[in-house]
PDB file of C-alpha atoms in Angstrom:
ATOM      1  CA  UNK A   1      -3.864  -9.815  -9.975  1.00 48.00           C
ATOM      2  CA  UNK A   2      -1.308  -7.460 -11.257  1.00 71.00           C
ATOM      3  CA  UNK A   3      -0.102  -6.730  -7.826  1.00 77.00           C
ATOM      4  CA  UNK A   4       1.355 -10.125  -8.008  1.00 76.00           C
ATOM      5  CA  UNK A   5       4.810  -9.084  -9.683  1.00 85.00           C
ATOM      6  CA  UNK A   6       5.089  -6.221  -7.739  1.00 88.00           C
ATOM      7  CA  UNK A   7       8.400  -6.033  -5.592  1.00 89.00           C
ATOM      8  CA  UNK A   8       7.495  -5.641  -1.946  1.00 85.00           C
ATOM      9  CA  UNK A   9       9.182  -1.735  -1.424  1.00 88.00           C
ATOM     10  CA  UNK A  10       7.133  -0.836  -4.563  1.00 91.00           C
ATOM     11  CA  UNK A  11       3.479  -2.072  -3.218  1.00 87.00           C
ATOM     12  CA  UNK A  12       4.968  -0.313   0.460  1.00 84.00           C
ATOM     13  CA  UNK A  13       5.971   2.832  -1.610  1.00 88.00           C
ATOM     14  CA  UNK A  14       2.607   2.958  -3.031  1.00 88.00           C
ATOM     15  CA  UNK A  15       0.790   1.789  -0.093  1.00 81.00           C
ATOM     16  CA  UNK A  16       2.528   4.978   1.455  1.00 82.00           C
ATOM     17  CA  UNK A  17       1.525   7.084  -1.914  1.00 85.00           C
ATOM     18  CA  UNK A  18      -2.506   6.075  -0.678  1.00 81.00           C
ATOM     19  CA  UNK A  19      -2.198   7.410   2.754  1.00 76.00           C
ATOM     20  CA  UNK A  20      -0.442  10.386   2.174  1.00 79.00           C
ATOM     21  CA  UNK A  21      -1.237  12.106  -1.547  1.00 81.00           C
ATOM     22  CA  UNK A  22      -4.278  12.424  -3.357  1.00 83.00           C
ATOM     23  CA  UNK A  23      -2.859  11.718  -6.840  1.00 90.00           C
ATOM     24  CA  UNK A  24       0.203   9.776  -7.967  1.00 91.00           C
ATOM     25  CA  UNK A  25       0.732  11.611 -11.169  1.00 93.00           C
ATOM     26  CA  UNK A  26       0.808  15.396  -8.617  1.00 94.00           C
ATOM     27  CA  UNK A  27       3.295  13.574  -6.728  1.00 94.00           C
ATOM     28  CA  UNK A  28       5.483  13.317 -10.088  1.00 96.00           C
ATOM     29  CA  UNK A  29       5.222  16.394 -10.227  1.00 94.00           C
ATOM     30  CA  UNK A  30       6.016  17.851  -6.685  1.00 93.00           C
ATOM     31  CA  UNK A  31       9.238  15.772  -7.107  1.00 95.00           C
ATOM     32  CA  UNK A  32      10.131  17.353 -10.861  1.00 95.00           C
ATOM     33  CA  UNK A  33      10.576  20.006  -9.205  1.00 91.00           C
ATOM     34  CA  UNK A  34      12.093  21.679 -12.055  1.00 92.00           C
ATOM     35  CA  UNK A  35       9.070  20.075 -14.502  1.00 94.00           C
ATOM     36  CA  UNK A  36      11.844  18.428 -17.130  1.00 95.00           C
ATOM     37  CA  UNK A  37       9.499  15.741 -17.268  1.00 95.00           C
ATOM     38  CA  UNK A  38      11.939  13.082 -15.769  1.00 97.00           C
ATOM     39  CA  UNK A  39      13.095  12.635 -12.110  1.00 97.00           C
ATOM     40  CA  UNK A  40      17.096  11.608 -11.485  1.00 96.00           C
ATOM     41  CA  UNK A  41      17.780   8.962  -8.643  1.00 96.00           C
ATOM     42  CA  UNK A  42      19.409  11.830  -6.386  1.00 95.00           C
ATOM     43  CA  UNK A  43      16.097  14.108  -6.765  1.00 96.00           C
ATOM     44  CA  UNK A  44      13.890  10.768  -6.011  1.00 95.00           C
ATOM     45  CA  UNK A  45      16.445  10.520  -2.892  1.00 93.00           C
ATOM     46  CA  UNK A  46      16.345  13.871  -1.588  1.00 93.00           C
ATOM     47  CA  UNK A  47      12.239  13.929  -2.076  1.00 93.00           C
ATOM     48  CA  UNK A  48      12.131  10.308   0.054  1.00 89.00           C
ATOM     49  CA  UNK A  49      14.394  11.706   2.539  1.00 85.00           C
ATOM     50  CA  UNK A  50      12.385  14.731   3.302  1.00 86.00           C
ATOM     51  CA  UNK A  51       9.405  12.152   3.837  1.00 82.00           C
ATOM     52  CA  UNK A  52       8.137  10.594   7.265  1.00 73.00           C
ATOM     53  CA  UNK A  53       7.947   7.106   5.880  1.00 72.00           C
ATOM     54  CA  UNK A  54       8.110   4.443   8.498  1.00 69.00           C
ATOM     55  CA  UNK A  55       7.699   1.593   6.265  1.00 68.00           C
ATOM     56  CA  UNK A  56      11.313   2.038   5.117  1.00 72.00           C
ATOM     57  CA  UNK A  57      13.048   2.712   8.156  1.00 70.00           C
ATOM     58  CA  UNK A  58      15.444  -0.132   7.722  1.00 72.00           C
ATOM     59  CA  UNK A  59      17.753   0.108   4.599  1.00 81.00           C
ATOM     60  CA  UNK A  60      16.025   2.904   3.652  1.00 79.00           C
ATOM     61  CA  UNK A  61      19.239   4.400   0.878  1.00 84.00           C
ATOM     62  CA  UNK A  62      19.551   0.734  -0.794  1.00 90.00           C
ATOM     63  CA  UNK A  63      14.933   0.372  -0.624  1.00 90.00           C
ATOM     64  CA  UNK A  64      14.353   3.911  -2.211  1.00 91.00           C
ATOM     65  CA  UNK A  65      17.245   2.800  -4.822  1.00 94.00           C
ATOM     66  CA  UNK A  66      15.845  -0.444  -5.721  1.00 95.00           C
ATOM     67  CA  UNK A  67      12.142   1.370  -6.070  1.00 94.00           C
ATOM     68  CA  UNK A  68      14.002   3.878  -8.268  1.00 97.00           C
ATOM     69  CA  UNK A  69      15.196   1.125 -10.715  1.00 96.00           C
ATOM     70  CA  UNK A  70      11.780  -0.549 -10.969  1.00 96.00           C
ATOM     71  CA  UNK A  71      10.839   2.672 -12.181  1.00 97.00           C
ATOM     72  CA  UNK A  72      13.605   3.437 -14.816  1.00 97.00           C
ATOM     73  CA  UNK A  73      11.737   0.893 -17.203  1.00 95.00           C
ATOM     74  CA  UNK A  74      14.544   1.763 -19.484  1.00 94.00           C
ATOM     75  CA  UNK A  75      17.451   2.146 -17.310  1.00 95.00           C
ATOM     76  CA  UNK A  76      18.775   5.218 -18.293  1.00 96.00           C
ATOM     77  CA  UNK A  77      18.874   6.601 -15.213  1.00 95.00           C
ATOM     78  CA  UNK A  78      15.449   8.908 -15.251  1.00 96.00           C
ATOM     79  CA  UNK A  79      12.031   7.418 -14.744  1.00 97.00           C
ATOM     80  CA  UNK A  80       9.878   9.408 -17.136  1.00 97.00           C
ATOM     81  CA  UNK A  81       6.149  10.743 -16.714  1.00 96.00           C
ATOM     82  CA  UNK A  82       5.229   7.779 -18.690  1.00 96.00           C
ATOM     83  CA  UNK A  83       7.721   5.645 -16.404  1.00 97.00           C
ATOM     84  CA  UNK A  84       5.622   6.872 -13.358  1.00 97.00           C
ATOM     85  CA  UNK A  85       2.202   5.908 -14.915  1.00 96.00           C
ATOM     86  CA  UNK A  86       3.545   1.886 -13.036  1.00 94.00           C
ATOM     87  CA  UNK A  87       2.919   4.042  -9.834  1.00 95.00           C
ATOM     88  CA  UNK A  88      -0.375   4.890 -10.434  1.00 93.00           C
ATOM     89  CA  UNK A  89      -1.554   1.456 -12.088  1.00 93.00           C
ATOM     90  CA  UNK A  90      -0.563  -0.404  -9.023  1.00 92.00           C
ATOM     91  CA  UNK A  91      -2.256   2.359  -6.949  1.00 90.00           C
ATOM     92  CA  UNK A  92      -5.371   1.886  -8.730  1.00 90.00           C
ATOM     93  CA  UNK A  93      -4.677  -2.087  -8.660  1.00 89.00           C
ATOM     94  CA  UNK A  94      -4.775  -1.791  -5.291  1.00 85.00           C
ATOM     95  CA  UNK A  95      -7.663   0.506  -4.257  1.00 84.00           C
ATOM     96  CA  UNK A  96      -9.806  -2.114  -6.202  1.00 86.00           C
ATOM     97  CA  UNK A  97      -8.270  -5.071  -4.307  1.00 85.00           C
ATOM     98  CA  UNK A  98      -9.074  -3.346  -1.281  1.00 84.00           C
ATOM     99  CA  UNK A  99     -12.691  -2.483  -2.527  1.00 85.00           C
ATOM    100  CA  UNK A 100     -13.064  -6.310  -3.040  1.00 88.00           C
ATOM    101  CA  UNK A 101     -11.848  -7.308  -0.074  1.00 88.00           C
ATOM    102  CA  UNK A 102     -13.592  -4.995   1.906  1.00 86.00           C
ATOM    103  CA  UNK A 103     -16.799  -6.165  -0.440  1.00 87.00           C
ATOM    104  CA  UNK A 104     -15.781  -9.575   0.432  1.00 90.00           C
ATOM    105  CA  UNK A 105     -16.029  -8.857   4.319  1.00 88.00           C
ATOM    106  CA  UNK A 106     -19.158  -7.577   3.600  1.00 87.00           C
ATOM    107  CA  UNK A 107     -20.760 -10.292   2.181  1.00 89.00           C
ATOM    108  CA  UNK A 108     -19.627 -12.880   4.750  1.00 89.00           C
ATOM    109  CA  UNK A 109     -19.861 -10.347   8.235  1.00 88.00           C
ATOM    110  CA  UNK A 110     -22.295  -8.122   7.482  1.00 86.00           C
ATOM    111  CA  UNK A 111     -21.374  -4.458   8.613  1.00 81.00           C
ATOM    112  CA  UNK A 112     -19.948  -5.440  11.560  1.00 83.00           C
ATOM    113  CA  UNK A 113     -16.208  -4.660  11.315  1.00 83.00           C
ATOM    114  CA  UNK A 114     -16.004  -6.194  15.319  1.00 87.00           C
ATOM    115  CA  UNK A 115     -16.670  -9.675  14.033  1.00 88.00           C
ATOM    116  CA  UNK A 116     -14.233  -9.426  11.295  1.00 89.00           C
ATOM    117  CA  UNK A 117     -11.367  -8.163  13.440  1.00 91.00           C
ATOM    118  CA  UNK A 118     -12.339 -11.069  15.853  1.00 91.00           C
ATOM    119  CA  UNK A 119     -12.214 -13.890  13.197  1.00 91.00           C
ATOM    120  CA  UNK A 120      -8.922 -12.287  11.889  1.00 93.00           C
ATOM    121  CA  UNK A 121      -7.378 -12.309  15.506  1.00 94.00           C
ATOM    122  CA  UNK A 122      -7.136 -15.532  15.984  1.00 93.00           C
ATOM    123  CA  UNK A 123      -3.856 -15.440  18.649  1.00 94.00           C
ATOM    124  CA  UNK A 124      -6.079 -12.904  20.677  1.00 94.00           C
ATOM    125  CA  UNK A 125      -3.462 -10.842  21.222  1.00 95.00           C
ATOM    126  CA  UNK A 126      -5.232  -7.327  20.138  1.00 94.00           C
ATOM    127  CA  UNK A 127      -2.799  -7.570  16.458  1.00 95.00           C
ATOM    128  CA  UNK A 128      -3.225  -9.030  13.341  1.00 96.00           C
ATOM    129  CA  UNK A 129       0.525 -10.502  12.101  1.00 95.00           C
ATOM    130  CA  UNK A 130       0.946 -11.086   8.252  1.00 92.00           C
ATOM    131  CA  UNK A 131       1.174 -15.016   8.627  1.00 94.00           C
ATOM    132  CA  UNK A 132      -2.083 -14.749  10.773  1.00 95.00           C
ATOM    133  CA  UNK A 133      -3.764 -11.968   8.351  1.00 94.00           C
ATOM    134  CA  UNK A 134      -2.937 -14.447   5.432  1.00 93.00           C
ATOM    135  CA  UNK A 135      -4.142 -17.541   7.011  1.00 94.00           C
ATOM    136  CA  UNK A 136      -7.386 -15.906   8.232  1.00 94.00           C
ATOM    137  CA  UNK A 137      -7.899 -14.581   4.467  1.00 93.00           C
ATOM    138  CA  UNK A 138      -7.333 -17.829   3.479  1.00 92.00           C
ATOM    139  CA  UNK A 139      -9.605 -19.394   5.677  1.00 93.00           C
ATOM    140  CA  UNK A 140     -12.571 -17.193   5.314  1.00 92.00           C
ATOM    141  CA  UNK A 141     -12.346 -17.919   1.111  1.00 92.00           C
ATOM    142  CA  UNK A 142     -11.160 -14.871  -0.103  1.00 92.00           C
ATOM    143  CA  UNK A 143      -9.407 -15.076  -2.978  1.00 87.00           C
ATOM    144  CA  UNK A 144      -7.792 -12.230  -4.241  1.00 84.00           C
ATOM    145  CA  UNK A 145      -4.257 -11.326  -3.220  1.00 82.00           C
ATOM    146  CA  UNK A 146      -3.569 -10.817   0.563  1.00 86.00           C
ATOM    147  CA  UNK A 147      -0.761  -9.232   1.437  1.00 84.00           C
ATOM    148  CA  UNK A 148      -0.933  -5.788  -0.578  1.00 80.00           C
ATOM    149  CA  UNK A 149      -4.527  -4.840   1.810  1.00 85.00           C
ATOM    150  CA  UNK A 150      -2.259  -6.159   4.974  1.00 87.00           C
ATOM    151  CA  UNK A 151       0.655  -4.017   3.877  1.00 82.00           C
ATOM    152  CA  UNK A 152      -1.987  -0.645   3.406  1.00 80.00           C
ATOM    153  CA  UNK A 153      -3.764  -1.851   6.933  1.00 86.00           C
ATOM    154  CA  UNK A 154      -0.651  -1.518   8.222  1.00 85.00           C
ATOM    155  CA  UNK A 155       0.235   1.699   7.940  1.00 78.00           C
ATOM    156  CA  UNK A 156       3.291   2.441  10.594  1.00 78.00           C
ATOM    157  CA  UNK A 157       4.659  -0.184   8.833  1.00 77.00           C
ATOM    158  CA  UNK A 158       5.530  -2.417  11.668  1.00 83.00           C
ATOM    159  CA  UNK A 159       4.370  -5.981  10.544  1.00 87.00           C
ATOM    160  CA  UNK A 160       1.206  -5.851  12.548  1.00 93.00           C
ATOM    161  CA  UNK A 161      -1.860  -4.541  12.033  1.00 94.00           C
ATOM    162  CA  UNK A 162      -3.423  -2.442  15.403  1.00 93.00           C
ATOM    163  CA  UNK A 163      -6.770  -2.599  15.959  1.00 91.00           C
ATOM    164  CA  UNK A 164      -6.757   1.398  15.435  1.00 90.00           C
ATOM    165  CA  UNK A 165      -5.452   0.620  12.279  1.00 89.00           C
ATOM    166  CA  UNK A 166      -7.888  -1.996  11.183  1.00 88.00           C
ATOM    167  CA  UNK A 167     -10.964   0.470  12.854  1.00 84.00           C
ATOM    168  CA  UNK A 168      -9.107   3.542  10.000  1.00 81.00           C
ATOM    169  CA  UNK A 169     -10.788   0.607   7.599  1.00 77.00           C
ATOM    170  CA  UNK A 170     -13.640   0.549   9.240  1.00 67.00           C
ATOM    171  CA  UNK A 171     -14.677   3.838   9.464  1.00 67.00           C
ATOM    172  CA  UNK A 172     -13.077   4.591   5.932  1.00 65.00           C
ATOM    173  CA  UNK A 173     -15.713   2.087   4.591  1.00 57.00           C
ATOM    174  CA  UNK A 174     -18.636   3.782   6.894  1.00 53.00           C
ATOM    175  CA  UNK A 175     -17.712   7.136   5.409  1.00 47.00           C
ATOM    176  CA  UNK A 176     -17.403   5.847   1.648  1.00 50.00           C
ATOM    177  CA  UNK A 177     -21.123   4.139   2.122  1.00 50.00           C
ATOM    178  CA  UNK A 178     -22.385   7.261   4.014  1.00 45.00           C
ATOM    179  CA  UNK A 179     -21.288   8.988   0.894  1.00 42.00           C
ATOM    180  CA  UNK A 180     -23.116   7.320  -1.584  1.00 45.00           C
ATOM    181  CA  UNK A 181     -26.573   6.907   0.005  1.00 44.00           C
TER     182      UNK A 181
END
């Protein structure tokens, strides 16, 4: 997978990106404000600050820096329209890992999203934890890459994924097949 050489605040930045916008490339363009074509580091800074992100509570300054400088492919200290295209190849890299897996699930549970949350539970304690989430993947033989679906499960960001947040998957995939019967 391409995901695989993703830094972690990139895939969360993204993951965030999913939930919240309906296009990478418009969000380029909501933070070029001034549409010059390139975004500076304190313009990407002001735009994340302004955002309700929870994933990057911690460290937030030195995460939204190091995101930044993924970006600026060439390091001169503007990431580009073309620079911003890595935003949305790893968003489409991983709304097709998430249409596998949930394909996956599929296959082996049916359309029963109850019996999926209850293999994936195995502690019982009404969350699924990333080392539990990867070791239930694992076990059930899916192969693709883990952690970027349990990082856009979780969406507050906490480590954990609720079992509101794994039923937002559920119905997501309910409405997507509803849609094209």
């Amino acid at each position: 997978s391409s995901l695989a050489g993703v830094p972690e605040d990139v895939l969360a930045f993204v993951d965030y990106l999913t939930a919240t916008a309906s296009d990478p490339m418009k969000t380029f363009g909501q933070i070029d404000e001034a549409s010059s074509g390139a975004i500076s580091l304190q313009r990407f800074e002001e735009w994340f600050g302004a955002l309700d992100c929870g994933k990057f509570r911690h460290e937030q300054q030195k995460r939204v820096k190091e995101i930044y400088r993924y970006l600026d492919i060439h390091g001169d200290g503007k990431v580009t329209v073309k620079e911003w295209r890595v935003i949305a190849q790893i968003w489409q890299e991983l709304k097709l890992s998430i249409k596998e897996f949930v394909r996956f699930s599929q296959n082996c549970f049916g359309s029963d999203w109850s019996h999926v949350w209850t293999c994936f539970d195995t502690n019982k304690n009404g969350t699924i934890e990333a080392e539990e989430w990867a070791t239930a993947v694992r076990r059930v033989g899916y192969f693709g890459p883990p952690m970027p679906i349990f990082r856009c499960i979780d969406r507050d960001g906490t480590g954990k994924i609720s079992r509101e947040e794994f039923a937002s998957l559920a119905s997501s995939v309910a409405a997507a097949a509803a849609i094209a019967r």
